[in-house]
Amino acid sequence: MLPKDVTASGPNTAPVITSNGGGATASVSVAENTSAVTSVTATDTDLPAQTLTYSISGGADQALLSVDASSGVLSFVSAPDYEAPTDTGGNNVYDVTVQVSDGNGGTDSQAIAVAIINVNEAPVIGNLSGRQSPTPG
């Protein structure tokens, strides 16, 4: 009788998001006019190691953010301006849900509330035209 190669595998273990304190929800704060938000990270105990893929799976403001499928880096599509919020509630808190998948049916997700912090911006002097002149003072 010839020996046979036998591969035993247990049930698939779902990946677990560990970034931003882990858990089902997280809050992060980002300065206005900044695109980068956070890096979503996860662990998976399955062997052999499985490739983890990140995606946006929900949230009221999901269209305003993107996530890199392989690195988990979460970013704004367009950097937010505190004085002109575009989030659903108009309150400078952008809600998005990020999901990680191991490609074998295991997933985990985290609802992230991204709060925008107002930054003191330097004043801009407009173009002086005609006979206008600055007033000494």
Coordinates of C-alpha atoms in Angstrom, one line a residue:
M1 CA 0.0 0.0 0.0
L2 CA 1.3 3.4 -1.0
P3 CA 1.3 6.3 1.6
K4 CA -1.1 9.1 0.8
D5 CA -0.7 12.8 1.6
V6 CA -3.5 13.9 3.9
T7 CA -4.2 17.5 4.6
A8 CA -6.2 18.2 7.7
S9 CA -7.8 21.5 8.3
G10 CA -10.0 22.9 11.0
P11 CA -12.8 25.3 10.6
N12 CA -12.0 28.8 9.2
T13 CA -11.4 31.3 11.9
A14 CA -12.6 34.8 11.1
P15 CA -10.1 37.7 11.1
V16 CA -10.4 40.2 14.0
I17 CA -10.0 44.0 13.5
T18 CA -7.5 45.2 16.2
S19 CA -6.9 48.8 15.2
N20 CA -8.5 51.8 17.0
G21 CA -9.0 49.8 20.1
G22 CA -10.6 46.8 18.3
G23 CA -14.2 46.1 18.7
A24 CA -17.3 46.8 16.7
T25 CA -17.1 50.6 16.9
A26 CA -14.3 53.1 17.0
S27 CA -13.8 56.9 17.0
V28 CA -10.9 58.7 15.5
S29 CA -10.2 62.4 15.1
V30 CA -8.5 64.0 12.1
A31 CA -7.5 67.6 11.4
E32 CA -9.5 69.3 8.7
N33 CA -7.9 69.5 5.2
T34 CA -6.2 66.1 5.8
S35 CA -7.0 63.1 3.6
A36 CA -5.4 60.3 5.7
V37 CA -7.7 59.0 8.5
T38 CA -6.3 55.7 10.0
S39 CA -4.9 52.3 9.2
V40 CA -7.3 49.5 9.8
T41 CA -5.4 46.4 10.9
A42 CA -6.6 42.9 11.7
T43 CA -5.2 39.5 12.7
D44 CA -6.2 36.0 11.5
T45 CA -5.0 32.9 13.3
D46 CA -5.6 30.5 10.4
L47 CA -2.7 28.5 9.1
P48 CA -1.5 28.7 6.4
A49 CA -1.8 32.5 6.6
Q50 CA -4.6 33.9 4.5
T51 CA -4.6 37.1 2.6
L52 CA -6.8 39.7 4.2
T53 CA -8.8 42.2 2.1
Y54 CA -10.3 45.4 3.4
S55 CA -13.4 47.1 2.0
I56 CA -16.0 49.7 2.9
S57 CA -19.2 47.9 3.7
G58 CA -21.5 50.7 4.9
G59 CA -22.0 53.9 6.9
A60 CA -23.9 57.0 6.1
D61 CA -20.8 58.7 4.6
Q62 CA -19.2 55.7 2.9
A63 CA -19.1 57.5 -0.5
L64 CA -16.7 60.1 1.0
L65 CA -14.0 57.7 2.1
S66 CA -12.0 54.9 0.6
V67 CA -9.9 52.1 1.9
D68 CA -6.9 50.4 0.3
A69 CA -7.9 46.8 -0.1
S70 CA -4.5 45.3 0.8
S71 CA -3.1 47.8 3.4
G72 CA -6.3 48.9 5.2
V73 CA -5.4 52.6 5.0
L74 CA -8.6 54.6 5.3
S75 CA -8.6 58.0 3.6
F76 CA -11.0 60.7 2.5
V77 CA -11.7 60.9 -1.2
S78 CA -11.5 64.7 -0.8
A79 CA -10.0 66.3 2.3
P80 CA -12.8 67.6 4.6
D81 CA -13.1 71.3 5.4
Y82 CA -14.5 72.0 8.9
E83 CA -16.2 75.2 7.8
A84 CA -18.0 73.4 5.0
P85 CA -18.9 69.8 6.2
T86 CA -20.2 67.3 3.7
D87 CA -21.1 64.5 6.0
T88 CA -24.7 63.3 6.2
G89 CA -25.5 65.0 9.5
G90 CA -23.6 68.2 8.7
N91 CA -21.8 67.9 12.1
N92 CA -18.3 67.1 11.0
V93 CA -18.5 63.4 12.0
Y94 CA -18.2 61.1 9.1
D95 CA -19.6 57.6 9.6
V96 CA -18.1 54.6 7.7
T97 CA -18.0 50.8 8.3
V98 CA -14.9 49.0 7.2
Q99 CA -14.9 45.2 6.7
V100 CA -12.0 42.7 6.6
S101 CA -12.3 39.4 4.8
D102 CA -10.0 36.4 4.8
G103 CA -11.3 35.1 1.4
N104 CA -12.7 32.0 3.0
G105 CA -16.0 33.3 4.4
G106 CA -14.5 34.9 7.6
T107 CA -15.2 38.6 8.1
D108 CA -15.1 41.2 10.8
S109 CA -16.3 44.8 10.6
Q110 CA -15.8 48.0 12.5
A111 CA -18.0 51.1 12.4
I112 CA -15.7 54.2 12.5
A113 CA -16.8 57.7 13.4
V114 CA -14.3 60.2 12.0
A115 CA -14.5 63.5 13.8
I116 CA -13.0 66.5 12.1
I117 CA -11.0 68.9 14.2
N118 CA -11.1 72.6 13.3
V119 CA -7.6 74.1 12.5
N120 CA -6.8 77.7 12.9
E121 CA -6.1 78.8 9.3
A122 CA -4.0 81.8 8.4
P123 CA -6.0 84.8 7.2
V124 CA -5.8 85.6 3.5
I125 CA -5.5 89.2 2.3
G126 CA -7.6 89.9 -0.7
N127 CA -6.4 91.6 -3.8
L128 CA -6.3 95.4 -3.2
S129 CA -7.6 97.2 -6.3
G130 CA -8.0 100.8 -7.4
R131 CA -7.1 103.4 -4.9
Q132 CA -7.5 101.3 -1.8
S133 CA -4.7 101.4 0.6
P134 CA -4.2 99.6 4.0
T135 CA -5.0 101.7 7.0
P136 CA -2.1 102.2 9.3
G137 CA -2.7 101.2 12.8

